[in-house]
Short mmCIF file of C-alpha atoms and ligand atoms in Angstrom, two decimals:
data_model
loop_
_atom_site.label_atom_id
_atom_site.label_comp_id
_atom_site.label_asym_id
_atom_site.label_seq_id
_atom_site.Cartn_x
_atom_site.Cartn_y
_atom_site.Cartn_z
CA UNK A 387 -20.94 -1.54 8.33
CA UNK A 388 -20.86 -4.58 10.57
CA UNK A 389 -17.23 -4.40 11.64
CA UNK A 390 -15.53 -1.04 12.16
CA UNK A 391 -12.63 -1.97 14.44
CA UNK A 392 -10.13 -1.14 11.68
CA UNK A 393 -11.47 2.42 11.37
CA UNK A 394 -11.64 2.81 15.14
CA UNK A 395 -7.99 1.79 15.47
CA UNK A 396 -7.00 4.25 12.71
CA UNK A 397 -8.62 6.98 14.83
CA UNK A 398 -6.87 5.66 17.99
CA UNK A 399 -10.21 4.78 19.59
CA UNK A 400 -10.60 1.69 21.84
CA UNK A 401 -11.39 -1.60 20.08
CA UNK A 402 -12.74 -5.01 21.18
CA UNK A 403 -9.66 -6.66 19.64
CA UNK A 404 -6.79 -5.56 17.42
CA UNK A 405 -7.89 -5.30 13.76
CA UNK A 406 -5.97 -7.32 11.16
CA UNK A 407 -5.51 -7.09 7.41
CA UNK A 408 -2.56 -8.04 5.22
CA UNK A 409 -0.94 -6.27 2.31
CA UNK A 410 -1.47 -8.26 -0.92
CA UNK A 411 -4.19 -10.20 0.88
CA UNK A 412 -5.91 -10.80 -2.46
CA UNK A 413 -3.47 -12.75 -4.56
CA UNK A 414 -1.61 -15.84 -5.58
CA UNK A 415 -1.42 -17.61 -2.19
CA UNK A 416 -5.20 -18.21 -2.54
CA UNK A 417 -6.48 -21.04 -4.76
CA UNK A 418 -9.58 -18.97 -5.72
CA UNK A 419 -7.31 -16.25 -7.08
CA UNK A 420 -5.08 -18.67 -9.00
CA UNK A 421 -8.21 -20.24 -10.52
CA UNK A 422 -9.38 -16.86 -11.86
CA UNK A 423 -5.88 -16.13 -13.16
CA UNK A 424 -5.97 -19.20 -15.40
CA UNK A 425 -8.77 -17.40 -17.29
CA UNK A 426 -7.81 -13.73 -17.01
CA UNK A 427 -4.60 -11.69 -17.02
CA UNK A 428 -3.69 -9.54 -14.01
CA UNK A 429 -4.57 -6.30 -15.82
CA UNK A 430 -7.79 -7.80 -17.16
CA UNK A 431 -8.82 -8.57 -13.57
CA UNK A 432 -8.07 -4.99 -12.54
CA UNK A 433 -9.94 -3.48 -15.48
CA UNK A 434 -13.13 -5.52 -15.08
CA UNK A 435 -15.01 -4.14 -12.04
CA UNK A 436 -17.06 -7.34 -11.43
CA UNK A 437 -13.87 -9.42 -11.34
CA UNK A 438 -11.82 -6.89 -9.34
CA UNK A 439 -14.64 -6.71 -6.78
CA UNK A 440 -14.82 -10.50 -6.59
CA UNK A 441 -11.05 -10.79 -6.00
CA UNK A 442 -11.16 -8.02 -3.37
CA UNK A 443 -13.66 -10.09 -1.37
CA UNK A 444 -11.87 -13.46 -1.64
CA UNK A 445 -9.64 -13.08 1.44
CA UNK A 446 -12.43 -11.81 3.69
CA UNK A 447 -13.48 -15.35 4.56
CA UNK A 448 -10.17 -15.63 6.45
CA UNK A 449 -11.37 -13.03 8.95
CA UNK A 450 -9.68 -9.83 7.70
CA UNK A 451 -11.05 -6.67 9.33
CA UNK A 452 -10.65 -4.58 6.17
CA UNK A 453 -10.77 -5.12 2.42
CA UNK A 454 -8.19 -3.55 0.12
CA UNK A 455 -9.32 -2.70 -3.37
CA UNK A 456 -7.90 -5.11 -5.96
CA UNK A 457 -5.89 -2.92 -8.33
CA UNK A 458 -2.23 -1.98 -8.73
CA UNK A 459 -0.15 1.10 -7.99
CA UNK A 460 1.03 1.19 -11.60
CA UNK A 461 -2.44 1.58 -13.19
CA UNK A 462 -2.28 5.43 -13.47
CA UNK A 463 0.90 5.20 -15.55
CA UNK A 464 -0.93 3.93 -18.63
CA UNK A 465 -3.34 6.85 -19.08
CA UNK A 466 -0.46 9.21 -18.25
CA UNK A 467 1.21 7.87 -21.40
CA UNK A 468 3.51 5.14 -20.05
CA UNK A 469 2.08 1.77 -21.09
CA UNK A 470 3.29 -1.35 -19.28
CA UNK A 471 2.69 -5.08 -18.90
CA UNK A 472 3.28 -7.69 -16.25
CA UNK A 473 5.82 -10.06 -17.82
CA UNK A 474 5.64 -13.61 -16.53
CA UNK A 475 8.10 -14.08 -13.68
CA UNK A 476 9.65 -10.64 -14.10
CA UNK A 477 7.13 -8.24 -12.67
CA UNK A 478 6.18 -5.01 -14.40
CA UNK A 479 7.82 -3.86 -17.65
CA UNK A 480 7.34 -0.23 -18.77
CA UNK A 481 7.48 -0.19 -22.58
CA UNK A 482 9.19 3.19 -22.93
CA UNK A 483 10.89 4.21 -19.65
CA UNK A 484 11.20 7.93 -18.87
CA UNK A 485 14.83 8.88 -19.43
CA UNK A 486 14.97 12.65 -19.76
CA UNK A 487 13.22 16.03 -19.96
CA UNK A 488 11.35 15.09 -23.14
CA UNK A 489 10.04 11.94 -21.46
CA UNK A 490 8.75 13.91 -18.48
CA UNK A 491 7.16 16.55 -20.74
CA UNK A 492 5.25 13.83 -22.61
CA UNK A 493 3.52 12.56 -19.42
CA UNK A 494 -0.09 13.72 -19.14
CA UNK A 495 -1.56 14.99 -15.85
CA UNK A 496 -4.89 13.21 -16.28
CA UNK A 497 -8.21 13.42 -14.49
CA UNK A 498 -9.03 10.03 -12.90
CA UNK A 499 -12.19 9.67 -15.02
CA UNK A 500 -9.91 9.64 -18.09
CA UNK A 501 -8.58 6.12 -18.00
CA UNK A 502 -9.11 5.10 -14.36
CA UNK A 503 -12.91 5.09 -14.22
CA UNK A 504 -12.95 1.29 -13.89
CA UNK A 505 -11.21 1.58 -10.49
CA UNK A 506 -13.85 4.02 -9.26
CA UNK A 507 -16.58 1.73 -10.57
CA UNK A 508 -15.05 -1.23 -8.65
CA UNK A 509 -15.18 0.84 -5.45
CA UNK A 510 -18.85 1.74 -6.03
CA UNK A 511 -19.72 -1.93 -6.61
CA UNK A 512 -17.84 -3.09 -3.51
CA UNK A 513 -19.48 -0.52 -1.26
CA UNK A 514 -22.84 -2.19 -1.90
CA UNK A 515 -21.58 -5.55 -0.66
CA UNK A 516 -18.91 -5.10 2.00
CA UNK A 517 -19.41 -5.47 5.73
CA UNK A 518 -15.88 -4.30 6.53
CA UNK A 519 -14.20 -1.00 5.58
CA UNK A 520 -12.70 -0.63 2.11
CA UNK A 521 -9.14 0.67 1.73
CA UNK A 522 -8.37 2.55 -1.49
CA UNK A 523 -4.74 3.18 -2.44
CA UNK A 524 -2.16 4.62 -4.76
CA UNK A 525 1.62 4.53 -5.18
CA UNK A 526 3.65 7.42 -3.80
CA UNK A 527 5.54 9.65 -6.25
CA UNK A 528 9.04 8.24 -5.54
CA UNK A 529 7.98 4.61 -5.86
CA UNK A 530 6.06 5.33 -9.09
CA UNK A 531 8.95 7.39 -10.47
CA UNK A 532 11.32 4.49 -9.80
CA UNK A 533 9.25 2.14 -12.00
CA UNK A 534 8.88 4.79 -14.72
CA UNK A 535 12.58 5.58 -14.87
CA UNK A 536 14.04 2.09 -14.31
CA UNK A 537 11.47 0.48 -16.61
CA UNK A 538 10.65 -2.16 -13.98
CA UNK A 539 11.92 -3.47 -10.68
CA UNK A 540 15.34 -2.39 -9.50
CA UNK A 541 18.03 -3.21 -6.97
CA UNK A 542 20.15 -0.04 -6.83
CA UNK A 543 17.71 2.53 -8.26
CA UNK A 544 20.68 3.89 -10.17
CA UNK A 545 18.81 5.51 -13.10
CA UNK A 546 16.26 7.04 -10.74
CA UNK A 547 18.85 8.54 -8.42
CA UNK A 548 20.99 9.69 -11.31
CA UNK A 549 18.08 11.68 -12.75
CA UNK A 550 17.34 13.07 -9.29
CA UNK A 551 20.93 14.21 -8.64
CA UNK A 552 21.91 15.25 -12.15
CA UNK A 553 18.71 16.98 -13.30
CA UNK A 554 16.88 18.15 -10.17
CA UNK A 555 14.46 20.36 -12.15
CA UNK A 556 13.40 17.52 -14.42
CA UNK A 557 13.07 15.29 -11.36
CA UNK A 558 10.96 17.88 -9.62
CA UNK A 559 8.62 18.17 -12.60
CA UNK A 560 8.29 14.38 -12.82
CA UNK A 561 7.47 14.14 -9.10
CA UNK A 562 5.01 17.06 -9.34
CA UNK A 563 3.12 15.40 -12.19
CA UNK A 564 2.93 12.07 -10.38
CA UNK A 565 1.90 13.70 -7.10
CA UNK A 566 -0.92 15.66 -8.75
CA UNK A 567 -2.31 12.59 -10.54
CA UNK A 568 -2.15 10.57 -7.31
CA UNK A 569 -3.82 13.36 -5.32
CA UNK A 570 -6.72 13.60 -7.80
CA UNK A 571 -7.06 9.81 -8.00
CA UNK A 572 -7.19 9.32 -4.21
CA UNK A 573 -9.73 12.12 -3.82
CA UNK A 574 -11.98 10.40 -6.38
CA UNK A 575 -11.53 7.07 -4.60
CA UNK A 576 -12.83 8.64 -1.38
CA UNK A 577 -15.74 10.23 -3.28
CA UNK A 578 -16.54 6.80 -4.77
CA UNK A 579 -16.73 5.35 -1.25
CA UNK A 580 -13.27 4.28 -0.01
CA UNK A 581 -13.32 4.33 3.82
CA UNK A 582 -9.56 4.75 4.21
CA UNK A 583 -6.58 5.35 1.93
CA UNK A 584 -3.11 3.83 1.88
CA UNK A 585 -0.20 5.50 0.10
CA UNK A 586 2.47 2.92 -0.85
CA UNK A 587 6.01 4.33 -0.86
CA UNK A 588 7.45 0.83 -0.98
CA UNK A 589 10.99 1.70 -2.10
CA UNK A 590 11.57 5.09 -0.48
CA UNK A 591 13.77 3.49 2.20
CA UNK A 592 16.49 3.49 -0.49
CA UNK A 593 17.01 7.21 0.14
CA UNK A 594 19.02 8.90 2.86
CA UNK A 595 17.15 11.22 5.19
CA UNK A 596 18.66 14.34 3.63
CA UNK A 597 17.75 13.18 0.10
CA UNK A 598 14.20 12.35 1.27
CA UNK A 599 13.87 15.84 2.69
CA UNK A 600 15.37 17.48 -0.42
CA UNK A 601 13.79 15.49 -3.27
CA UNK A 602 10.68 13.70 -2.03
CA UNK A 603 9.01 15.01 1.12
CA UNK A 604 7.19 17.98 -0.37
CA UNK A 605 5.67 15.84 -3.12
CA UNK A 606 4.33 13.32 -0.62
CA UNK A 607 3.00 16.22 1.46
CA UNK A 608 1.23 17.61 -1.64
CA UNK A 609 -0.77 14.38 -1.75
CA UNK A 610 -1.29 13.64 1.93
CA UNK A 611 -2.07 17.12 3.28
CA UNK A 612 -4.93 17.28 0.79
CA UNK A 613 -6.25 13.75 1.34
CA UNK A 614 -6.22 14.27 5.11
CA UNK A 615 -8.93 16.91 4.56
CA UNK A 616 -11.25 14.29 2.96
CA UNK A 617 -12.23 12.96 6.39
CA UNK A 618 -10.93 9.39 6.04
CA UNK A 619 -7.85 7.84 7.72
CA UNK A 620 -4.69 7.93 5.62
CA UNK A 621 -2.03 5.22 6.00
CA UNK A 622 1.48 6.23 4.95
CA UNK A 623 3.52 3.12 4.19
CA UNK A 624 7.12 2.38 3.25
CA UNK A 625 9.76 -0.30 3.86
CA UNK A 626 13.31 0.08 5.16
CA UNK A 627 12.25 3.41 6.63
CA UNK A 628 13.68 3.34 10.19
CA UNK A 629 15.72 6.46 9.40
CA UNK A 630 12.84 8.21 7.62
CA UNK A 631 9.93 7.71 10.03
CA UNK A 632 9.93 11.23 11.46
CA UNK A 633 10.18 12.76 7.98
CA UNK A 634 7.39 10.51 6.68
CA UNK A 635 5.24 11.54 9.62
CA UNK A 636 5.93 15.19 8.82
CA UNK A 637 4.86 14.58 5.21
CA UNK A 638 1.52 13.28 6.47
CA UNK A 639 -0.65 10.32 7.40
CA UNK A 640 -2.91 9.50 10.33
CA UNK A 641 -1.43 5.98 10.42
CA UNK A 642 2.25 5.25 9.76
CA UNK A 643 3.27 1.85 8.35
CA UNK A 644 6.20 0.04 9.98
CA UNK A 645 8.11 -2.91 8.58
CA UNK A 646 9.64 -5.73 10.65
CA UNK A 647 13.14 -4.24 10.74
CA UNK A 648 11.85 -1.56 13.12
CA UNK A 649 10.61 -2.83 16.50
CA UNK A 650 7.00 -1.66 16.66
CA UNK A 651 7.39 0.14 20.01
CA UNK A 652 10.52 1.97 18.84
CA UNK A 653 8.84 2.97 15.57
CA UNK A 654 5.77 4.20 17.40
CA UNK A 655 7.94 6.31 19.73
CA UNK A 656 9.59 7.88 16.68
CA UNK A 657 6.32 8.80 14.93
CA UNK A 658 4.70 9.95 18.15
CA UNK A 659 1.68 9.08 20.27
CA UNK A 660 -0.61 11.29 18.15
CA UNK A 661 -0.42 8.83 15.23
CA UNK A 662 -1.64 5.27 14.85
CA UNK A 663 0.74 2.60 13.54
CA UNK A 664 0.30 -0.38 11.22
CA UNK A 665 2.47 -3.48 11.12
CA UNK A 666 4.75 -5.28 11.35
CA UNK A 667 5.11 -9.05 11.07
CA UNK A 668 7.84 -10.27 8.71
CA UNK A 669 5.85 -11.90 5.84
CA UNK A 670 8.29 -14.83 5.70
CA UNK A 671 7.28 -15.76 9.27
CA UNK A 672 4.03 -17.07 7.74
CA UNK A 673 6.08 -19.77 5.98
CA UNK A 674 7.19 -21.23 9.34
CA UNK A 675 5.19 -23.70 11.47
CA UNK A 676 2.27 -21.90 13.05
CA UNK A 677 3.61 -22.01 16.63
CA UNK A 678 6.60 -19.98 15.42
CA UNK A 679 4.35 -17.58 13.54
CA UNK A 680 2.27 -17.17 16.71
CA UNK A 681 5.31 -16.30 18.82
CA UNK A 682 6.31 -13.58 16.34
CA UNK A 683 2.74 -12.23 16.27
CA UNK A 684 2.71 -12.27 20.06
CA UNK A 685 5.83 -10.10 20.12
CA UNK A 686 4.20 -7.56 17.79
CA UNK A 687 1.18 -7.39 20.11
CA UNK A 688 3.41 -7.02 23.19
CA UNK A 689 5.27 -4.14 21.58
CA UNK A 690 1.96 -2.47 20.80
CA UNK A 691 1.23 -2.87 24.51
CA UNK A 692 -2.56 -2.79 24.17
CA UNK A 693 -2.49 0.91 23.29
CA UNK A 694 -5.29 2.25 21.10
CA UNK A 695 -4.12 2.88 17.55
CA UNK A 696 -2.48 -0.36 16.42
CA UNK A 697 -3.52 -2.12 13.20
CA UNK A 698 -1.94 -5.56 12.86
CA UNK A 699 -0.45 -6.20 9.40
CA UNK A 700 2.61 -7.61 7.73
CA UNK A 701 5.62 -5.39 7.20
CA UNK A 702 5.23 -5.90 3.42
CA UNK A 703 3.11 -7.97 1.02
CA UNK A 704 2.19 -11.60 1.69
CA UNK A 705 4.32 -14.07 -0.31
CA UNK A 706 2.64 -16.28 -2.95
CA UNK A 707 3.92 -19.50 -1.29
CA UNK A 708 2.21 -18.69 2.05
CA UNK A 709 -0.16 -21.43 3.33
CA UNK A 710 -3.73 -20.10 3.62
CA UNK A 711 -4.21 -22.11 6.83
CA UNK A 712 -1.36 -20.22 8.52
CA UNK A 713 -2.84 -16.86 7.46
CA UNK A 714 -6.19 -17.81 8.96
CA UNK A 715 -4.58 -19.19 12.14
CA UNK A 716 -2.56 -16.00 12.69
CA UNK A 717 -5.64 -13.80 12.21
CA UNK A 718 -7.53 -15.89 14.80
CA UNK A 719 -4.51 -15.79 17.12
CA UNK A 720 -4.30 -11.97 16.95
CA UNK A 721 -8.03 -11.54 17.55
CA UNK A 722 -8.04 -14.00 20.45
CA UNK A 723 -4.85 -12.80 22.13
CA UNK A 724 -5.72 -9.11 21.87
CA UNK A 725 -9.39 -9.40 22.93
CA UNK A 726 -10.16 -6.66 25.46
CA UNK A 727 -12.66 -7.18 28.29
CA UNK A 728 -16.01 -5.47 27.57
O1 CP3 B 932 -2.97 -5.72 -1.36
C1 CP3 B 932 -3.86 -6.15 -2.12
O2 CP3 B 932 -4.38 -7.28 -1.98
C2 CP3 B 932 -4.42 -5.24 -3.17
C3 CP3 B 932 -3.89 -5.34 -4.48
C4 CP3 B 932 -2.48 -4.84 -4.76
C5 CP3 B 932 -1.69 -5.42 -5.78
N1 CP3 B 932 -0.55 -4.66 -5.91
C6 CP3 B 932 -2.05 -6.58 -6.59
C7 CP3 B 932 -1.01 -7.29 -7.34
C8 CP3 B 932 -1.76 -3.79 -4.21
C9 CP3 B 932 -2.10 -2.86 -3.06
C10 CP3 B 932 -0.55 -3.67 -4.97
C11 CP3 B 932 0.46 -2.62 -4.73
C12 CP3 B 932 1.72 -2.66 -5.46
N2 CP3 B 932 1.94 -3.02 -6.75
C13 CP3 B 932 2.94 -2.19 -4.93
C14 CP3 B 932 3.13 -1.59 -3.57
C15 CP3 B 932 3.17 -2.62 -2.52
C16 CP3 B 932 4.41 -3.44 -2.48
O3 CP3 B 932 4.28 -4.66 -2.60
O4 CP3 B 932 5.48 -2.85 -2.32
C17 CP3 B 932 3.92 -2.36 -5.92
C18 CP3 B 932 5.39 -2.01 -5.80
C19 CP3 B 932 3.27 -2.86 -7.07
C20 CP3 B 932 3.86 -3.14 -8.40
C21 CP3 B 932 3.74 -4.57 -8.76
N3 CP3 B 932 2.57 -5.20 -9.09
C22 CP3 B 932 4.78 -5.53 -8.84
C23 CP3 B 932 6.23 -5.24 -8.53
C24 CP3 B 932 4.19 -6.74 -9.22
C25 CP3 B 932 4.87 -8.04 -9.53
C26 CP3 B 932 5.18 -8.69 -8.22
C27 CP3 B 932 5.16 -10.16 -8.27
O5 CP3 B 932 5.25 -10.70 -7.15
O6 CP3 B 932 5.04 -10.79 -9.33
C28 CP3 B 932 2.80 -6.53 -9.34
C29 CP3 B 932 1.79 -7.55 -9.70
C30 CP3 B 932 0.68 -7.75 -8.73
N4 CP3 B 932 -0.03 -6.75 -8.12
C31 CP3 B 932 0.12 -9.01 -8.35
C32 CP3 B 932 -0.95 -8.73 -7.48
C33 CP3 B 932 -1.90 -9.70 -6.85
C34 CP3 B 932 0.55 -10.38 -8.85
C35 CP3 B 932 -0.21 -10.53 -10.12
C36 CP3 B 932 -0.36 -11.90 -10.64
O7 CP3 B 932 0.56 -12.38 -11.33
O8 CP3 B 932 -1.42 -12.49 -10.43
#
């Protein structure tokens, strides 16, 4: 591997400059991606290893220090028995949302080879080509459960929380099934060659601390305590999680993701000096003139204070309207500004 500063930072080792990658770095803000999407659907791209590998590599020319596998957190739902589509302009639509005990009982706890083999094949193909580390990933149980129960995106997570409060045993069984599938899937991704893993709990910030502890934490721990024994760094990510950071850290992860609402230094103090942190530029900052984007990036670097164990990233996924030139300029700015003397 030619460039390992991302992995070094995950392990809190010194680096020549702060590593950078961006969530959703392969996607619609890039003309190369949009060109492929005129020929293939999103799921078709994911399910065709040659194409998924090609898309994974597209953003690397911008100077990213890691590649993230091109796939989606929802892919395991289909072989589990919950088919879905991406509807134009609406995001994911689950055809038959899980509403009750019978719906949970119908979900299959699959082996990753049954229905997710194409993801593992994409990883094996990429490992032959990449000069930067490859990040594998999966959705966390709460975030996956929210799509399954709501049937798509949500604002209030009302159906999800109602199931959780009203039928805690059914909820627990749903979360256990999801956690076990995710655990098996991530293990196989590491065996196939993933150099690091990220667990996306994108919507968990919707929960209070006591509800996180009561209904979610043990299921996340079921996944992360096992994956931590695989020998690769594990990034535990969520948004709106200021109040949950200590609990998320307890659930697991060698690197904790921070969004822009939490000042990076304050977030790092909460998770503790024995963990690395990833973040936390507001993705909308990349829509501003580059001098403004630079000043925000500078503040993130200042809050990291040159300590070992910071991975520069956005606080959430890059927006489709982001100019590619700004992305590239910010990556260069972070590398240049954080360069450490030899
Ligand atoms: O980061 C990467 O570059 C790797 C690929 C990746 C995608 N989705 C590709 C994608 C990753 C890591 C994800 C994770 C994901 N998917 C999450 C967690 C991260 C987050 O953003 O919170 C979630 C919640 C999903 C579910 C999902 N997939 C939604 C809600 C949508 C629709 C969003 C939208 O903006 O339309 C998707 C579709 C999706 N996943 C796209 C991409 C590139 C857009 C697909 C397209 O139309 O081309």
